[in-house]
Short mmCIF file of C-alpha atoms and ligand atoms in Angstrom, two decimals:
data_model
loop_
_atom_site.label_atom_id
_atom_site.label_comp_id
_atom_site.label_asym_id
_atom_site.label_seq_id
_atom_site.Cartn_x
_atom_site.Cartn_y
_atom_site.Cartn_z
CA MET F 421 -149.14 -127.21 53.96
CA ALA F 422 -148.65 -130.75 52.79
CA ARG F 423 -145.30 -132.37 52.26
CA ILE F 424 -144.98 -133.61 48.71
CA ILE F 425 -143.20 -136.96 48.36
CA VAL F 426 -142.20 -138.40 45.01
CA ILE F 427 -141.64 -142.13 44.64
CA THR F 428 -139.23 -142.40 41.75
CA SER F 429 -136.50 -144.61 40.25
CA GLY F 430 -135.78 -144.14 36.58
CA LYS F 431 -136.08 -147.86 35.91
CA GLY F 432 -139.49 -149.49 35.60
CA GLY F 433 -140.83 -152.45 37.55
CA VAL F 434 -138.70 -151.86 40.63
CA GLY F 435 -141.58 -151.34 43.07
CA LYS F 436 -142.60 -147.66 42.86
CA THR F 437 -146.34 -148.29 42.73
CA THR F 438 -146.10 -150.95 45.42
CA THR F 439 -144.19 -148.46 47.57
CA SER F 440 -146.55 -145.56 46.83
CA SER F 441 -149.60 -147.54 47.90
CA ALA F 442 -147.89 -148.89 51.01
CA LEU F 443 -146.49 -145.55 52.12
CA ALA F 444 -149.74 -143.67 51.48
CA MET F 445 -151.77 -146.26 53.40
CA GLY F 446 -149.20 -146.33 56.20
CA LEU F 447 -149.20 -142.56 56.62
CA ALA F 448 -153.01 -142.45 56.53
CA LEU F 449 -153.31 -145.23 59.12
CA ARG F 450 -151.14 -143.17 61.43
CA GLY F 451 -153.65 -140.37 61.26
CA HIS F 452 -152.19 -138.19 58.51
CA ARG F 453 -154.48 -136.96 55.77
CA THR F 454 -152.85 -138.39 52.66
CA ALA F 455 -153.47 -138.17 48.93
CA VAL F 456 -151.71 -140.48 46.49
CA ILE F 457 -151.49 -139.50 42.82
CA ASP F 458 -150.83 -141.77 39.85
CA PHE F 459 -148.59 -139.86 37.43
CA ASP F 460 -148.34 -142.83 35.08
CA VAL F 461 -150.75 -141.32 32.55
CA GLY F 462 -151.79 -143.94 30.02
CA LEU F 463 -150.62 -146.92 32.04
CA ARG F 464 -152.76 -146.39 35.14
CA ASN F 465 -152.20 -149.08 37.72
CA LEU F 466 -152.14 -147.45 41.15
CA ASP F 467 -155.94 -147.82 41.35
CA LEU F 468 -155.52 -151.56 40.73
CA VAL F 469 -152.93 -151.95 43.48
CA MET F 470 -155.17 -149.89 45.78
CA GLY F 471 -158.22 -151.94 44.78
CA CYS F 472 -160.40 -148.99 43.75
CA GLU F 473 -160.39 -149.37 39.95
CA ARG F 474 -164.15 -149.80 39.76
CA ARG F 475 -164.78 -146.53 41.54
CA VAL F 476 -162.84 -144.36 39.10
CA VAL F 477 -165.13 -141.75 37.57
CA TYR F 478 -162.83 -138.82 36.93
CA ASP F 479 -159.03 -138.84 36.85
CA PHE F 480 -155.97 -136.61 37.15
CA VAL F 481 -156.17 -135.50 33.50
CA ASN F 482 -159.85 -134.52 33.91
CA VAL F 483 -158.81 -132.30 36.80
CA LEU F 484 -155.92 -130.79 34.82
CA ASN F 485 -158.30 -130.06 31.94
CA SER F 486 -160.88 -128.58 34.34
CA GLU F 487 -163.40 -131.22 33.32
CA ALA F 488 -163.82 -132.16 36.96
CA ASN F 489 -162.73 -130.66 40.25
CA LEU F 490 -160.52 -132.37 42.78
CA THR F 491 -163.35 -133.28 45.13
CA GLN F 492 -165.08 -135.13 42.31
CA ALA F 493 -161.95 -136.96 41.20
CA LEU F 494 -160.43 -137.98 44.53
CA ILE F 495 -161.48 -141.49 45.57
CA LYS F 496 -161.86 -141.99 49.29
CA ASP F 497 -160.32 -145.25 50.44
CA LYS F 498 -162.80 -147.72 51.96
CA ARG F 499 -160.33 -148.98 54.57
CA CYS F 500 -158.96 -145.71 55.88
CA GLU F 501 -160.83 -142.43 55.97
CA ASN F 502 -157.63 -140.36 55.81
CA LEU F 503 -156.59 -141.75 52.43
CA PHE F 504 -157.56 -140.46 48.99
CA ILE F 505 -156.49 -141.67 45.55
CA LEU F 506 -156.20 -139.57 42.42
CA PRO F 507 -156.06 -142.05 39.54
CA ALA F 508 -154.31 -141.55 36.21
CA SER F 509 -156.25 -141.57 32.97
CA GLN F 510 -156.25 -144.42 30.48
CA THR F 511 -155.65 -142.11 27.54
CA ARG F 512 -152.16 -141.98 26.14
CA ASP F 513 -152.39 -138.23 25.63
CA LYS F 514 -149.93 -136.67 28.04
CA SER F 515 -150.21 -133.14 26.74
CA SER F 516 -152.41 -132.06 29.68
CA LEU F 517 -149.59 -132.84 32.07
CA LYS F 518 -148.13 -129.34 32.18
CA ARG F 519 -146.09 -127.75 34.90
CA GLU F 520 -148.58 -124.97 35.69
CA GLY F 521 -151.59 -127.30 35.82
CA VAL F 522 -149.78 -129.83 37.98
CA GLY F 523 -148.66 -126.94 40.20
CA ARG F 524 -152.25 -125.80 40.70
CA VAL F 525 -153.36 -129.30 41.69
CA MET F 526 -150.42 -129.62 44.11
CA GLU F 527 -151.27 -126.31 45.67
CA GLU F 528 -154.90 -127.23 46.16
CA LEU F 529 -153.97 -130.63 47.61
CA SER F 530 -151.44 -128.94 49.87
CA ARG F 531 -154.22 -127.03 51.58
CA GLY F 532 -156.28 -130.08 52.47
CA PHE F 533 -153.69 -132.77 53.12
CA ASP F 534 -150.66 -133.51 55.29
CA TYR F 535 -148.91 -135.64 52.67
CA VAL F 536 -149.16 -135.90 48.90
CA VAL F 537 -147.51 -139.05 47.54
CA CYS F 538 -146.64 -138.92 43.83
CA ASP F 539 -146.24 -142.28 42.10
CA SER F 540 -143.83 -141.58 39.24
CA PRO F 541 -143.86 -143.38 35.91
CA ALA F 542 -140.64 -145.08 34.81
CA GLY F 543 -138.04 -143.30 32.69
CA ILE F 544 -136.77 -139.75 32.80
CA GLU F 545 -139.28 -138.37 30.32
CA HIS F 546 -141.99 -135.81 30.81
CA GLY F 547 -144.23 -137.79 33.19
CA ALA F 548 -141.37 -138.59 35.56
CA MET F 549 -140.21 -134.96 35.42
CA MET F 550 -143.69 -133.74 36.33
CA ALA F 551 -143.97 -136.22 39.21
CA MET F 552 -140.71 -135.03 40.79
CA TYR F 553 -140.85 -131.31 39.98
CA TYR F 554 -142.78 -130.11 43.05
CA ALA F 555 -141.37 -132.66 45.50
CA ASP F 556 -140.11 -131.81 48.97
CA ASP F 557 -138.93 -135.37 49.59
CA ALA F 558 -137.91 -138.11 47.17
CA ILE F 559 -137.88 -141.83 47.83
CA ILE F 560 -135.63 -143.53 45.33
CA VAL F 561 -136.80 -147.10 44.87
CA THR F 562 -133.88 -149.25 43.79
CA ASN F 563 -133.33 -152.95 43.17
CA PRO F 564 -129.87 -154.41 43.87
CA GLU F 565 -129.08 -154.66 40.20
CA ILE F 566 -126.76 -152.69 37.87
CA SER F 567 -129.31 -150.93 35.68
CA SER F 568 -131.54 -149.98 38.58
CA VAL F 569 -128.73 -148.46 40.66
CA ARG F 570 -127.41 -146.61 37.65
CA ASP F 571 -130.85 -145.16 36.87
CA SER F 572 -131.26 -144.16 40.49
CA ASP F 573 -128.02 -142.23 40.33
CA ARG F 574 -129.21 -140.47 37.19
CA MET F 575 -132.48 -139.63 38.89
CA LEU F 576 -130.51 -138.08 41.76
CA GLY F 577 -128.80 -135.85 39.20
CA ILE F 578 -132.20 -134.79 37.86
CA LEU F 579 -133.60 -134.08 41.33
CA ALA F 580 -130.56 -131.96 42.09
CA GLY F 581 -130.78 -130.02 38.84
CA LYS F 582 -134.29 -129.91 37.43
CA SER F 583 -136.71 -129.81 40.36
CA ARG F 584 -138.48 -126.70 41.55
CA ARG F 585 -136.35 -126.68 44.68
CA ALA F 586 -133.23 -126.77 42.50
CA GLU F 587 -134.48 -124.09 40.14
CA THR F 588 -135.46 -121.71 42.92
CA ALA F 589 -132.30 -122.43 44.93
CA ALA F 590 -134.46 -123.52 47.88
CA THR F 591 -133.40 -126.18 50.40
CA PRO F 592 -132.69 -129.27 48.26
CA ILE F 593 -135.12 -132.18 48.08
CA ARG F 594 -134.61 -134.67 50.92
CA GLU F 595 -133.55 -137.91 49.28
CA TYR F 596 -134.07 -141.38 50.71
CA LEU F 597 -133.15 -144.82 49.45
CA LEU F 598 -135.60 -147.70 49.53
CA LEU F 599 -133.90 -150.90 48.46
CA SER F 600 -136.53 -153.32 47.25
CA ARG F 601 -136.77 -156.92 46.08
CA TYR F 602 -133.78 -157.77 48.26
CA ASP F 603 -132.83 -161.41 48.59
CA PRO F 604 -130.45 -161.92 51.54
CA GLU F 605 -129.66 -165.48 50.51
CA ARG F 606 -128.49 -164.43 47.08
CA VAL F 607 -126.49 -161.65 48.68
CA GLN F 608 -124.84 -164.15 50.97
CA ARG F 609 -124.03 -166.38 48.00
CA GLY F 610 -122.38 -163.42 46.29
CA ASP F 611 -124.95 -163.31 43.50
CA MET F 612 -126.62 -160.07 44.47
CA MET F 613 -125.20 -156.73 45.52
CA SER F 614 -125.63 -156.04 49.23
CA VAL F 615 -127.11 -152.98 50.90
CA ASP F 616 -123.57 -151.81 51.58
CA ASP F 617 -122.55 -152.27 47.93
CA VAL F 618 -125.45 -150.13 46.78
CA GLN F 619 -124.86 -147.56 49.50
CA GLU F 620 -121.19 -147.33 48.56
CA ILE F 621 -122.39 -145.93 45.26
CA LEU F 622 -125.51 -143.96 46.16
CA SER F 623 -124.82 -143.07 49.83
CA LEU F 624 -128.34 -141.93 50.69
CA GLU F 625 -130.32 -142.07 53.88
CA LEU F 626 -131.65 -145.64 53.97
CA LEU F 627 -135.39 -145.65 54.57
CA GLY F 628 -135.67 -149.40 54.43
CA VAL F 629 -134.91 -152.69 52.77
CA VAL F 630 -137.93 -154.55 51.42
CA PRO F 631 -137.30 -158.23 50.79
CA GLU F 632 -138.37 -160.09 47.67
CA SER F 633 -141.66 -161.54 48.82
CA LYS F 634 -144.47 -163.63 47.36
CA ALA F 635 -146.89 -161.72 49.56
CA VAL F 636 -146.50 -158.65 47.31
CA LEU F 637 -148.12 -160.36 44.33
CA THR F 638 -150.85 -161.84 46.51
CA ALA F 639 -151.62 -158.39 47.90
CA SER F 640 -151.67 -156.76 44.48
CA ASN F 641 -153.93 -159.55 43.17
CA ALA F 642 -156.39 -158.67 45.91
CA GLY F 643 -156.05 -154.90 45.53
CA THR F 644 -154.72 -154.52 49.05
CA PRO F 645 -151.64 -152.40 49.78
CA ILE F 646 -148.98 -154.80 51.08
CA ILE F 647 -148.59 -152.81 54.30
CA LEU F 648 -151.98 -154.14 55.43
CA ASP F 649 -150.56 -157.69 55.42
CA LYS F 650 -148.96 -157.44 58.83
CA GLU F 651 -147.86 -161.08 58.80
CA SER F 652 -145.69 -160.71 55.72
CA ASP F 653 -142.04 -159.71 55.76
CA ALA F 654 -142.60 -157.11 53.02
CA GLY F 655 -145.59 -155.67 54.89
CA GLN F 656 -143.50 -155.33 58.04
CA ALA F 657 -140.65 -153.80 56.11
CA TYR F 658 -143.01 -151.15 54.74
CA SER F 659 -144.37 -150.44 58.24
CA ASP F 660 -140.80 -149.74 59.31
CA VAL F 661 -140.35 -147.52 56.26
CA VAL F 662 -143.32 -145.39 57.27
CA LYS F 663 -142.12 -145.09 60.86
CA ARG F 664 -138.61 -144.15 59.77
CA TYR F 665 -139.98 -141.60 57.35
CA LEU F 666 -141.88 -140.08 60.28
CA GLY F 667 -138.67 -139.85 62.28
CA GLU F 668 -138.49 -143.05 64.33
CA ARG F 669 -135.10 -144.70 64.53
CA LEU F 670 -135.39 -148.42 63.99
CA PRO F 671 -132.79 -151.07 63.24
CA HIS F 672 -132.98 -152.42 59.67
CA ARG F 673 -134.57 -155.84 59.31
CA PHE F 674 -134.67 -158.42 56.50
CA ILE F 675 -131.05 -157.84 55.56
CA GLU F 676 -129.68 -161.06 57.04
CA THR F 677 -130.56 -164.58 55.99
CA THR F 678 -132.79 -166.33 58.48
CA LYS F 679 -131.59 -169.85 57.81
CA LYS F 680 -127.88 -170.25 58.32
CA GLY F 681 -126.22 -173.33 56.94
CA LEU F 682 -124.02 -175.48 59.13
CA LEU F 683 -120.79 -174.49 57.42
CA ASN F 684 -121.72 -170.85 57.65
CA ARG F 685 -122.33 -171.20 61.33
CA LEU F 686 -118.96 -172.89 61.72
CA PHE F 687 -116.91 -170.64 59.48
CA GLY F 688 -119.02 -167.51 59.01
CA GLU F 689 -118.39 -164.24 60.79
CA MET Q 997 -129.31 -175.85 50.05
CA GLY Q 998 -127.64 -179.11 51.11
CA LEU Q 999 -124.48 -179.38 53.11
CA LEU Q 1000 -122.40 -180.46 50.14
CA ASP Q 1001 -123.83 -177.76 47.88
CA ARG Q 1002 -123.05 -175.14 50.43
CA PHE Q 1003 -119.54 -176.46 50.77
CA ARG Q 1004 -119.10 -176.45 47.00
CA SER Q 1005 -120.44 -172.95 46.59
CA ASN Q 1006 -118.27 -171.74 49.45
CA THR Q 1007 -115.10 -173.10 47.91
CA SER Q 1008 -116.03 -172.00 44.40
CA ASN Q 1009 -116.69 -168.51 45.75
CA GLN Q 1010 -113.08 -168.33 46.75
CA GLN Q 1011 -111.89 -169.37 43.30
CA VAL Q 1012 -114.41 -167.55 41.12
CA ARG Q 1013 -115.60 -164.23 42.50
CA GLY Q 1014 -119.34 -163.86 42.98
CA SER Q 1015 -121.17 -162.02 40.24
CA ALA Q 1016 -122.13 -159.27 42.72
CA VAL Q 1017 -118.49 -158.16 42.95
CA VAL Q 1018 -118.34 -157.83 39.18
CA ALA Q 1019 -121.64 -155.95 39.16
CA LYS Q 1020 -120.38 -153.48 41.72
CA GLU Q 1021 -117.14 -152.85 39.88
CA ARG Q 1022 -118.92 -152.28 36.57
CA LEU Q 1023 -121.39 -150.01 38.30
CA GLN Q 1024 -118.69 -147.90 39.92
CA ILE Q 1025 -117.15 -147.22 36.51
CA LEU Q 1026 -120.52 -146.51 34.88
CA VAL Q 1027 -121.65 -144.15 37.59
CA ALA Q 1028 -118.34 -142.29 37.69
CA HIS Q 1029 -118.66 -141.80 33.94
CA ASP Q 1030 -122.29 -140.64 34.19
CA ARG Q 1031 -121.45 -138.18 36.94
CA ALA Q 1032 -118.50 -136.74 35.02
CA GLU Q 1033 -120.76 -136.31 32.01
CA ARG Q 1034 -123.39 -134.57 34.15
CA ASN Q 1035 -120.86 -132.19 35.62
CA ARG Q 1036 -119.34 -131.13 32.33
CA PRO Q 1037 -119.89 -127.41 31.82
CA PRO Q 1038 -122.49 -126.89 29.10
CA TYR Q 1039 -120.24 -124.53 27.13
CA LEU Q 1040 -117.60 -127.15 26.21
CA ASN Q 1041 -118.83 -127.75 22.66
CA GLN Q 1042 -119.09 -124.06 21.90
CA LEU Q 1043 -115.61 -123.56 23.34
CA LYS Q 1044 -114.29 -126.23 21.00
CA GLU Q 1045 -115.78 -124.53 17.97
CA ASP Q 1046 -114.43 -121.12 18.96
CA ILE Q 1047 -110.96 -122.55 19.48
CA LEU Q 1048 -111.17 -124.16 16.07
CA ILE Q 1049 -111.81 -120.77 14.45
CA VAL Q 1050 -108.74 -119.29 16.14
CA VAL Q 1051 -106.47 -122.23 15.40
CA ARG Q 1052 -107.56 -122.27 11.75
CA LYS Q 1053 -106.11 -118.81 11.28
CA TYR Q 1054 -102.72 -120.48 11.62
CA VAL Q 1055 -103.07 -124.18 10.88
CA ASN Q 1056 -105.58 -126.04 8.82
CA VAL Q 1057 -107.15 -128.58 11.20
CA ASP Q 1058 -110.68 -129.90 11.56
CA LEU Q 1059 -112.89 -130.25 14.62
CA ASN Q 1060 -111.73 -133.81 15.25
CA ALA Q 1061 -108.21 -132.55 15.83
CA ILE Q 1062 -109.32 -130.66 18.90
CA GLN Q 1063 -110.01 -132.56 22.08
CA VAL Q 1064 -111.35 -130.91 25.15
CA THR Q 1065 -111.53 -133.01 28.29
CA TYR Q 1066 -112.91 -131.89 31.57
CA GLU Q 1067 -112.21 -133.48 34.93
CA GLN Q 1068 -113.27 -132.57 38.37
CA ASP Q 1069 -112.51 -133.73 41.88
CA GLU Q 1070 -113.25 -132.19 45.25
CA ARG Q 1071 -110.43 -129.69 45.06
CA ARG Q 1072 -110.06 -128.64 41.45
CA GLU Q 1073 -111.36 -128.64 37.92
CA ILE Q 1074 -109.08 -129.49 35.03
CA LEU Q 1075 -109.80 -128.38 31.51
CA GLU Q 1076 -107.42 -130.06 29.12
CA LEU Q 1077 -107.03 -128.92 25.55
CA ASN Q 1078 -105.32 -131.09 22.97
CA ILE Q 1079 -104.75 -130.06 19.38
CA THR Q 1080 -103.27 -132.57 16.98
CA PHE Q 1081 -101.45 -130.78 14.17
CA PRO Q 1082 -101.36 -132.65 10.89
CA ASP Q 1083 -97.80 -133.83 9.98
CA THR Q 1084 -97.87 -132.15 6.58
CA SER Q 1085 -98.85 -128.75 7.87
CA HIS Q 1086 -95.81 -128.79 10.13
CA SER Q 1087 -93.33 -129.28 7.26
CA HIS Q 1088 -95.44 -127.02 5.12
CA ASN Q 1089 -94.96 -124.22 7.61
CA HIS Q 1090 -91.24 -124.78 7.49
CA ASP Q 1091 -91.27 -124.59 3.73
CA ALA Q 1092 -93.11 -121.34 3.81
CA LYS Q 1093 -90.56 -119.73 6.04
N1 LIG M 1415 -140.75 -156.71 47.38
C1 LIG M 1415 -141.28 -157.33 46.30
N2 LIG M 1415 -141.27 -158.69 46.21
C2 LIG M 1415 -141.79 -159.33 45.13
N3 LIG M 1415 -142.38 -158.71 44.10
C3 LIG M 1415 -142.43 -157.36 44.12
C4 LIG M 1415 -141.88 -156.60 45.21
N4 LIG M 1415 -142.08 -155.27 44.94
C5 LIG M 1415 -142.72 -155.21 43.75
N5 LIG M 1415 -142.93 -156.45 43.25
C6 LIG M 1415 -143.60 -156.80 41.98
O1 LIG M 1415 -142.88 -156.22 40.93
C7 LIG M 1415 -143.73 -155.75 39.92
C8 LIG M 1415 -143.49 -154.27 39.68
O2 LIG M 1415 -143.85 -153.54 40.84
P1 LIG M 1415 -144.42 -152.07 40.74
O3 LIG M 1415 -144.63 -151.59 42.12
O4 LIG M 1415 -145.59 -152.02 39.82
O5 LIG M 1415 -143.17 -151.34 40.08
P2 LIG M 1415 -143.07 -149.93 39.33
O6 LIG M 1415 -144.22 -149.09 39.79
O7 LIG M 1415 -141.74 -149.40 39.76
O8 LIG M 1415 -143.12 -150.22 37.87
C9 LIG M 1415 -145.14 -156.05 40.38
O9 LIG M 1415 -145.58 -157.23 39.77
C10 LIG M 1415 -145.00 -156.22 41.87
O10 LIG M 1415 -145.98 -157.10 42.38
MG1 LIG M 1416 -145.73 -148.02 38.63
#
């Protein structure tokens, strides 16, 4: 039985797809058979971030409509044999995304994989609901910014009320916070909410803090999940995220500023 | 950031609070409101309409005159019902007696 992980947020552009690709690659590299699904039907971009857009033949919607089977639609990653990608379709028609159909796909994936990572679309509409419905674990990707934290809190309400685990009164979804696009210098200047500020409101288990990093764009330009860039701060942060998810206890990095000014050294804590 | 800049921003931080503090305060209010909204029992609107029917047997008020607020903390739930009687109906009742 696979563990189903949803990467969700409410707000768009916070780093869900970046996180999905990094986590899926990280889990696969550690020997776990992993499938990553793009639930963003119509906007399809996980395949771009994963660098497999030219190998897409069939997609998630084809599988839901029984126009292709899973084996035909799953794209095997060229860098890691344990990783498979199920791309979203380009069509804007979301009517195939139904609870029963998605459930069948999840069940079939559950038999062959250790982890199924679901990359949620933004919003709290149908697509996002489908992405989270079958989840065992949820990673809430949040930016230290008012609208993002607020949407994350709303998403927590939805996970607690509208997921399969909620509806069947099973053990609740395990919820984790991933704080992304964090800029310690702005936090120090008082211009950005800190990890503690966000945690004071959401109080979730902190899976990691991913710093704002130029390396993320470079990686997505190349179609390489950022976790493969071991030199970059964001890549290292995602490696830690994967290890923590798998149960390792590691101190959080990238929360403090690296360069301390003279006055801060003199008068700071 | 230069030495002087850092000094300036340090002192100005003490006078004007950083924007992050404001963000957090606004967020705390927003989220508290959202959560209260989420936890409201779904029957509140129906309850309001039913109460209106009962009250109307005695006093002529409209739906806006009835306010139902719901609050919840760890220990208790408070359902508060407020009916504003129109001034005229009060004296009217007296007249009728
Ligand atoms: N840690 C980061 N540092 C800098 N840019 C980032 C970071 N995480 C994501 N981004 C950028 O933000 C944009 C949105 O990211 P994406 O993962 O597509 O978000 P979502 O899937 O939530 O819409 C992309 O251009 C991505 O490259
Ligand atoms: Mg996305």
